[in-house]
Coordinates of N, CA and C in Angstrom, one line a residue:
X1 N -7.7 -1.7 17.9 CA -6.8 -1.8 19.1 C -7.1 -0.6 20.0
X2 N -6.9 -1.1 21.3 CA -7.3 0.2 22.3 C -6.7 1.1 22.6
X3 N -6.0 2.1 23.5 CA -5.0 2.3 24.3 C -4.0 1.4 25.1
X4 N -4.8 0.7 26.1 CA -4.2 -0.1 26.3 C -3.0 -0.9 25.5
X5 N -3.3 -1.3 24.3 CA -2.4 -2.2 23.7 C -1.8 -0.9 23.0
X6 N -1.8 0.2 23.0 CA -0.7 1.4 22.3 C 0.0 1.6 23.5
X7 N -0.3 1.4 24.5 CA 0.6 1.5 25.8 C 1.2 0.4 26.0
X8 N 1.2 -0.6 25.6 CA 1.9 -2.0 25.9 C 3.0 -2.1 24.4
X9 N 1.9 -1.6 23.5 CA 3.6 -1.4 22.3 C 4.5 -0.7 22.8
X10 N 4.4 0.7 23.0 CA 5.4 1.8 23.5 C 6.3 1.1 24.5
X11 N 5.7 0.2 26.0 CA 6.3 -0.1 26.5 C 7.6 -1.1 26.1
X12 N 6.6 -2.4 25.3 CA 7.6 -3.1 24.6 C 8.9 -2.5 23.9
X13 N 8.8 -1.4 23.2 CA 9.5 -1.0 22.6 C 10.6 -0.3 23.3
X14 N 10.1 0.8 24.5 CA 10.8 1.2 25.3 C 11.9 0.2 26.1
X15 N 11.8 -1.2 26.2 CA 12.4 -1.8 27.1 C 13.0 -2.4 26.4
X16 N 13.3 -2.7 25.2 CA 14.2 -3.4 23.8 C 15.6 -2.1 23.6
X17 N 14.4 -1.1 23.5 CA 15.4 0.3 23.0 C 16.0 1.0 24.1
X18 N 15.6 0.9 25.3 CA 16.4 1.4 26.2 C 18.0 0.6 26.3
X19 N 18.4 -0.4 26.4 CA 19.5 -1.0 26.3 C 20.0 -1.4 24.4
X20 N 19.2 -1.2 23.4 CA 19.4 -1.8 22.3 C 19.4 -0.6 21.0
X21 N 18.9 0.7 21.7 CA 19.2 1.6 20.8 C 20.7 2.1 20.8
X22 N 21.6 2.2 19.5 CA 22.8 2.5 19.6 C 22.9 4.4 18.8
X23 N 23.5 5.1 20.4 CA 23.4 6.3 19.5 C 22.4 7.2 19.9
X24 N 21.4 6.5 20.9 CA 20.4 7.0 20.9 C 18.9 7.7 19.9
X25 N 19.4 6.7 18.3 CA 18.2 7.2 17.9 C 17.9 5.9 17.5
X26 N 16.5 5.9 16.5 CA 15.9 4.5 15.6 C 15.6 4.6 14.5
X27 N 15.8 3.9 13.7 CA 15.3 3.7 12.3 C 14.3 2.8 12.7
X28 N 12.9 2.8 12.4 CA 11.9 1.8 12.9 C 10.8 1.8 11.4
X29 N 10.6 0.5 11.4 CA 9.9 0.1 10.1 C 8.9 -0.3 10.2
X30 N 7.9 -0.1 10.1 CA 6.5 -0.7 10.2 C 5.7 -1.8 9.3
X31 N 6.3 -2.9 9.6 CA 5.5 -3.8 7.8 C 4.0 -4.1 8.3
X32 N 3.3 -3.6 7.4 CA 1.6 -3.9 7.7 C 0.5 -4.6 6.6
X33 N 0.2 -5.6 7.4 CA -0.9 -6.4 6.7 C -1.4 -5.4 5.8
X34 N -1.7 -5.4 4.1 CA -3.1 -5.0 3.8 C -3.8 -5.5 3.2
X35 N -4.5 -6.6 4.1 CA -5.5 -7.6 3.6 C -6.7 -6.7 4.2
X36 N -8.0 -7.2 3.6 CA -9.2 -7.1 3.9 C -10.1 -6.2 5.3
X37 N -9.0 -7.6 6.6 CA -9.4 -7.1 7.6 C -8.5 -6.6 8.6
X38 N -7.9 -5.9 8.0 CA -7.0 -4.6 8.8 C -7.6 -3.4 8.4
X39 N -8.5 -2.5 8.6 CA -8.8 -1.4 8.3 C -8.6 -1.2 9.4
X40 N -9.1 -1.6 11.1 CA -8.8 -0.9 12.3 C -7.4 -0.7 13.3
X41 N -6.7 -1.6 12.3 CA -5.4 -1.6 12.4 C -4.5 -0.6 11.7
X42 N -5.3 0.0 10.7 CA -4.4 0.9 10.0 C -4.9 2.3 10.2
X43 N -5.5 2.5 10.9 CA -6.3 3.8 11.2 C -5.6 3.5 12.6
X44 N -5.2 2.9 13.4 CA -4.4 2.8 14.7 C -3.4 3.3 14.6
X45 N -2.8 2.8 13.8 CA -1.0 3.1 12.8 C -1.0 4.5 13.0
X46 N -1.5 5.1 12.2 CA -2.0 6.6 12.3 C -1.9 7.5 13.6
X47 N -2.8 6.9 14.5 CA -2.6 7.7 15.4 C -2.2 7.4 16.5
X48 N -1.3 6.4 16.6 CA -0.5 6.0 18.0 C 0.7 6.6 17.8
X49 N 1.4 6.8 16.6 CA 2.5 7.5 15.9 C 3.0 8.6 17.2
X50 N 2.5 9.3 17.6 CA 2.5 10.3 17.8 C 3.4 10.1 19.5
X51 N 2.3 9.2 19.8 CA 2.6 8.7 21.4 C 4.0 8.0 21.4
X52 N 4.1 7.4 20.5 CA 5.4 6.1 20.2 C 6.4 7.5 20.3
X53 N 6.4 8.4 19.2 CA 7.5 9.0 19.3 C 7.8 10.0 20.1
X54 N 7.2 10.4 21.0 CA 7.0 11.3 22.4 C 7.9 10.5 23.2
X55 N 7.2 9.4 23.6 CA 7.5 8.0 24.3 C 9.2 7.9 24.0
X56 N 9.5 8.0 23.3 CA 10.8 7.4 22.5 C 11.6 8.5 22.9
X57 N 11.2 10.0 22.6 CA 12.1 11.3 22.8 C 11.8 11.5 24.3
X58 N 11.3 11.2 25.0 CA 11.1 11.0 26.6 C 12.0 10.0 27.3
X59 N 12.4 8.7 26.3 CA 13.3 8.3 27.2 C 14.6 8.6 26.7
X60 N 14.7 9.4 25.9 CA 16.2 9.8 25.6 C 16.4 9.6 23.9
X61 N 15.3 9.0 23.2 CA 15.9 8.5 21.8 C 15.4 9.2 21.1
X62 N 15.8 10.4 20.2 CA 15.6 10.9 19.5 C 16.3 11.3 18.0
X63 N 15.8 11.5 17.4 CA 16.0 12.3 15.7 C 15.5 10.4 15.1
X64 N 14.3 10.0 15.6 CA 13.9 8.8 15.3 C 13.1 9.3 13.2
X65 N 13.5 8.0 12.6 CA 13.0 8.6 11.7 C 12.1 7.1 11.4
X66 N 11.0 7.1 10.5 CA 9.9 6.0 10.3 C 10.2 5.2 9.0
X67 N 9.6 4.2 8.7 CA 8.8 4.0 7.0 C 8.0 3.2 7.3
X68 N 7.2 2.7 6.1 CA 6.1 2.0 6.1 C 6.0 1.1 4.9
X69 N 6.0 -0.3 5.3 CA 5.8 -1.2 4.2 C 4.2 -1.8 4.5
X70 N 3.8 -2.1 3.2 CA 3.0 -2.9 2.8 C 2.9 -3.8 2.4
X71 N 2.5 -4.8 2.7 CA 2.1 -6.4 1.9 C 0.8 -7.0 2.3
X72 N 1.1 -8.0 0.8 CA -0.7 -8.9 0.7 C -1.5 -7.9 0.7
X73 N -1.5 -6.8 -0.3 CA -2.6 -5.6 -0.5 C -3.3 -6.0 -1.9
X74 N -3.3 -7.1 -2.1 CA -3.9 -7.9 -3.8 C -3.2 -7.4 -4.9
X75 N -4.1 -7.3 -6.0 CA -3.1 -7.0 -7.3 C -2.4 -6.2 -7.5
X76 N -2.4 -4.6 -7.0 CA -1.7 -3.7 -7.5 C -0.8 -3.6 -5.7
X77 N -0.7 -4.5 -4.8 CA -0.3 -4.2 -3.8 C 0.0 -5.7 -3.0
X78 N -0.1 -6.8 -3.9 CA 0.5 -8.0 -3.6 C 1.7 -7.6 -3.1
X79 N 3.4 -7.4 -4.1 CA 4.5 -7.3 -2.9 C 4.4 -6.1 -1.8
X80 N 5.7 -6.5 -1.4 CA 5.7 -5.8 -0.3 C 6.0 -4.5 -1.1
X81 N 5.8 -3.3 -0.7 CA 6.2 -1.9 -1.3 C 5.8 -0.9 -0.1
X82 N 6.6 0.3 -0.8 CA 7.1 1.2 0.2 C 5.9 2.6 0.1
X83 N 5.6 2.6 1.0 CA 4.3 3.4 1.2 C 5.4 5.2 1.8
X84 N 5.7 5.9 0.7 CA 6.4 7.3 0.6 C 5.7 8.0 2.1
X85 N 7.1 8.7 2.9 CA 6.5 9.7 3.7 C 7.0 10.7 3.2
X86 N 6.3 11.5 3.1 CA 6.5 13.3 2.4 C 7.6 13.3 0.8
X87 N 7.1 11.8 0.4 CA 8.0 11.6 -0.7 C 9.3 10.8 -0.8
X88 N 9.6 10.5 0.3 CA 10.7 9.5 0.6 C 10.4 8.5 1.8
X89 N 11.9 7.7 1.5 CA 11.3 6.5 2.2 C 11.5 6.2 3.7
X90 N 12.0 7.6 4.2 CA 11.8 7.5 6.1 C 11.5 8.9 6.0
X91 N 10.9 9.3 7.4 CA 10.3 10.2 7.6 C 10.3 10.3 8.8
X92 N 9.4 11.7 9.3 CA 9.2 11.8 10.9 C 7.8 11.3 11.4
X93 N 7.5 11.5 12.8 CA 6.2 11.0 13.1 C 5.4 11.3 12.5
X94 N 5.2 13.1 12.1 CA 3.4 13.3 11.3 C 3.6 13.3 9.6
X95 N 4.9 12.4 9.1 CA 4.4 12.3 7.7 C 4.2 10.8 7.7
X96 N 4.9 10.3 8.9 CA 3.9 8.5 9.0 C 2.3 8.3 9.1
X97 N 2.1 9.6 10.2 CA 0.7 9.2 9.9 C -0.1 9.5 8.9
X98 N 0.4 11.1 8.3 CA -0.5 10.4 6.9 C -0.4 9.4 6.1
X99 N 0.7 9.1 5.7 CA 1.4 8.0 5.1 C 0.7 6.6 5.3
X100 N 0.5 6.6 6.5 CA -0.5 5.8 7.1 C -2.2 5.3 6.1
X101 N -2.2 6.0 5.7 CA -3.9 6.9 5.4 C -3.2 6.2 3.7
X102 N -2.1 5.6 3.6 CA -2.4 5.1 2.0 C -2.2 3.7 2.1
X103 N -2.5 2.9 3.2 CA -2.5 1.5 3.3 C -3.8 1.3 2.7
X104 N -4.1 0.3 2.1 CA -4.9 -0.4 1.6 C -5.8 -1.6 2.1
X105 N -6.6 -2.3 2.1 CA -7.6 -3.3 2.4 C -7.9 -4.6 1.4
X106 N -7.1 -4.3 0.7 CA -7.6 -5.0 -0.6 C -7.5 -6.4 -1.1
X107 N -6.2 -6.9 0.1 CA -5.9 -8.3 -0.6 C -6.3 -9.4 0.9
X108 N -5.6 -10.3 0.2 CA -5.8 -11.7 1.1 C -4.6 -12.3 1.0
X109 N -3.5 -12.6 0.7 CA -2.7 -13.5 0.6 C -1.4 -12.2 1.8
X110 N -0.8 -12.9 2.4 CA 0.0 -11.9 2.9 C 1.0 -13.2 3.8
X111 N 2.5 -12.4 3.4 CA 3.5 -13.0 3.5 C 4.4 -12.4 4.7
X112 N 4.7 -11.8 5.5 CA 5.3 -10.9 6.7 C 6.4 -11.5 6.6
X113 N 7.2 -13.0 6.8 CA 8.2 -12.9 6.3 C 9.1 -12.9 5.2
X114 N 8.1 -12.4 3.9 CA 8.6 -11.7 2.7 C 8.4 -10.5 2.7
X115 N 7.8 -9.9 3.3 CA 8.0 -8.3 3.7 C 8.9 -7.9 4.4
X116 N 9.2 -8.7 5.5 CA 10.9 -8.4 6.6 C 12.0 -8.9 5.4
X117 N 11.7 -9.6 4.6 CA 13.2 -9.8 4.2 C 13.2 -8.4 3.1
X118 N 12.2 -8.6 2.0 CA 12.4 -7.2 1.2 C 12.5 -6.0 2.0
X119 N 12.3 -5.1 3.1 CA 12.7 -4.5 3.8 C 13.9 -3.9 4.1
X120 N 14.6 -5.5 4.3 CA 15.9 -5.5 4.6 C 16.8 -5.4 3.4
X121 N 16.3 -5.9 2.2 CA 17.0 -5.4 0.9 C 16.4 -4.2 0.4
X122 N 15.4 -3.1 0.9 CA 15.4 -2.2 0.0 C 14.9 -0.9 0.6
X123 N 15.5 -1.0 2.2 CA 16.0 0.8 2.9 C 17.5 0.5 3.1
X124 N 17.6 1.9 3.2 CA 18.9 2.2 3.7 C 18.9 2.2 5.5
X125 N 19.9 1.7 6.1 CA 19.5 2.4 7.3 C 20.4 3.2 7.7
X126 N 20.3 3.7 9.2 CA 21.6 4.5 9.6 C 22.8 3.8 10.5
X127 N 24.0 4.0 10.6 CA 24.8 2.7 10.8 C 24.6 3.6 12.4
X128 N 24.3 4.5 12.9 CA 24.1 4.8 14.1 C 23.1 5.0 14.9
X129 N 22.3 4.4 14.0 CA 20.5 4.1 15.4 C 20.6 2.4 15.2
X130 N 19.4 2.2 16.3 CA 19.1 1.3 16.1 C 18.0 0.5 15.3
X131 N 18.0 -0.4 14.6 CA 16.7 -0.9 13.8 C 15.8 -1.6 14.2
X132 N 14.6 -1.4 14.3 CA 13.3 -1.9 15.0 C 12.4 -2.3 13.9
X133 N 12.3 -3.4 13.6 CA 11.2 -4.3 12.9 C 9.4 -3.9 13.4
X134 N 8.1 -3.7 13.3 CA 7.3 -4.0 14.1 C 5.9 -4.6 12.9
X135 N 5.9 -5.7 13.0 CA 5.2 -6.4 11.8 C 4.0 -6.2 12.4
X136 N 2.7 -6.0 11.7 CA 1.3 -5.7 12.1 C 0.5 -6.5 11.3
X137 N 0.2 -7.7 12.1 CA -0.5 -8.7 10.9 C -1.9 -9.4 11.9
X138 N -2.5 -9.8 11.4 CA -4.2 -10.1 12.1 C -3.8 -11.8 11.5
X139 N -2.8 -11.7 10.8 CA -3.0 -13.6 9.7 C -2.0 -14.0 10.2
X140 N -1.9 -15.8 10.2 CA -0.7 -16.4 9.7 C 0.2 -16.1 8.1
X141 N 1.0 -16.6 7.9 CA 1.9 -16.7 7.1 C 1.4 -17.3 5.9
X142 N 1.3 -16.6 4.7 CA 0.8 -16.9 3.5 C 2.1 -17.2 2.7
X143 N 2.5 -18.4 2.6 CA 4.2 -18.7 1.8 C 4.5 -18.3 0.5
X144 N 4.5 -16.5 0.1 CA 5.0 -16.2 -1.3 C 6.5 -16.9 -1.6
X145 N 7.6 -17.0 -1.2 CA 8.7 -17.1 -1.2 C 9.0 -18.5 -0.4
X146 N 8.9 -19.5 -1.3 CA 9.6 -20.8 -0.4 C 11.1 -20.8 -0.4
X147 N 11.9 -20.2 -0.5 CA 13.0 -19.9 0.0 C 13.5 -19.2 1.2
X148 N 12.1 -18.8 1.7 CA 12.5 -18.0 3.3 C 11.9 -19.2 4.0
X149 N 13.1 -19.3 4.6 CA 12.5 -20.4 6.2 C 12.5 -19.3 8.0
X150 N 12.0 -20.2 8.8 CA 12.5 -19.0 10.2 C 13.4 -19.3 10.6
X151 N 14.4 -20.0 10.2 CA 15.8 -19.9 10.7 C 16.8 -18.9 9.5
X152 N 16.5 -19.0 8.5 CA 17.3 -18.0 7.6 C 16.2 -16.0 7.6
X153 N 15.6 -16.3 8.2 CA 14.8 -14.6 8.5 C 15.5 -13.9 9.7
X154 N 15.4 -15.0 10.5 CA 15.8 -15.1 11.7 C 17.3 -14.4 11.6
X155 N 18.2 -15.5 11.2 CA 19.5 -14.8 11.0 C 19.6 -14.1 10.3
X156 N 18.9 -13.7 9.3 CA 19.4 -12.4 8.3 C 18.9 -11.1 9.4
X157 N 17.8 -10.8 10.1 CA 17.5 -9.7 10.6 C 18.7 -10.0 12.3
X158 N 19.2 -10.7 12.7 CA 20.1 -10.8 14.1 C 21.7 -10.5 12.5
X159 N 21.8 -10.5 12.3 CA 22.8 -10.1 11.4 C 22.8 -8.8 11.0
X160 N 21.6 -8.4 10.4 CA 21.7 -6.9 10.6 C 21.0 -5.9 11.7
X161 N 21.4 -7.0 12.9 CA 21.1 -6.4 14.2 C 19.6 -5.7 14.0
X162 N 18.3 -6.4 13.5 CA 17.5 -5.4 13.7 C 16.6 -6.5 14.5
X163 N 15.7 -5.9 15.7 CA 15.1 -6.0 16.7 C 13.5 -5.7 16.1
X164 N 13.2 -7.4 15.9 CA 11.8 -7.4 15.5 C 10.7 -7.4 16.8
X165 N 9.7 -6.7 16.2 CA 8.8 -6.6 17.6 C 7.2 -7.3 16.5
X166 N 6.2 -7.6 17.3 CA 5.2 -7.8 16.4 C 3.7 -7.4 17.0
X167 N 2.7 -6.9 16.5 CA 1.4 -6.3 16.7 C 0.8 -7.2 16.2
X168 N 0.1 -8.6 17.1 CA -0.6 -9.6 15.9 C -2.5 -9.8 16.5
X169 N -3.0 -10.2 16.2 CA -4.3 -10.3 16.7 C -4.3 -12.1 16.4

């Protein structure tokens, strides 16, 4: 990914969060492919970080805090799981990027809407920011869970008011 498209996320995001951040801060979750062919996607993750949250404390939203899920990373990283910043599971901008640097390449099968839903069952968020989804996937939808449809994802994240955005190729 170029600049360009790190400048077109920020914006996206900026224009959601400008009217949709409550409180003025975010809880923002990053779910990312780690199949095969995302290595340039996850070395992106890394270092756009930085701009996103500048971006963010420039238009007024700050004490933003991160995490980072993984899915479809193969055997030891099939579900989705929580990739630790500085040991826990939100953090600030420069322990995302390293944090970043433990995604994986390894699998093929990958599920994004079983990673938004485990997400949603397994952070805490803050009842005073707002929640920002931003799924980073290069695939379609690999169906681990035939119990999730897009109308029940759909409502479960508009229920817990969180504001999905997505990074797709």
């Amino acid at each position: 990914m170029n600049r360009l498209t790190t400048f077109l996320v920020v914006v996206a995001l900026l224009a959601g969060a400008s009217t949709a951040m409550a409180g003025g801060t975010a809880d923002i979750v990053f779910i990312v492919d780690e199949s095969g062919s995302m290595g340039g996607e996850h070395a992106w993750l890394g270092s756009m970080i930085s701009a996103l949250d500048s971006a963010l404390i420039g238009e007024g939203i700050t004490n933003n805090q991160y995490a980072l899920v993984g899915f479809g990373g193969g055997s030891s990283h099939f579900d989705p799981n929580k990739h630790l910043l500085g040991g826990n599971d939100w953090g600030d901008a420069t322990e995302f990027a390293t944090a970043a640097g433990t995604l994986v390449t390894t699998g093929g099968f990958e599920d994004g809407w079983n990673a938004m839903d485990w997400a949603l069952n397994n952070y805490t968020y803050r009842s005073d920011a707002a929640t920002q989804y931003i799924l980073v996937t290069d695939e379609d939808r690999d169906n681990a869970n035939n119990l999730l449809t897009y109308a029940n994802v759909l409502a479960s994240l508009n229920n817990a008011n969180i504001t999905l955005n997505a990074v797709v190729n």
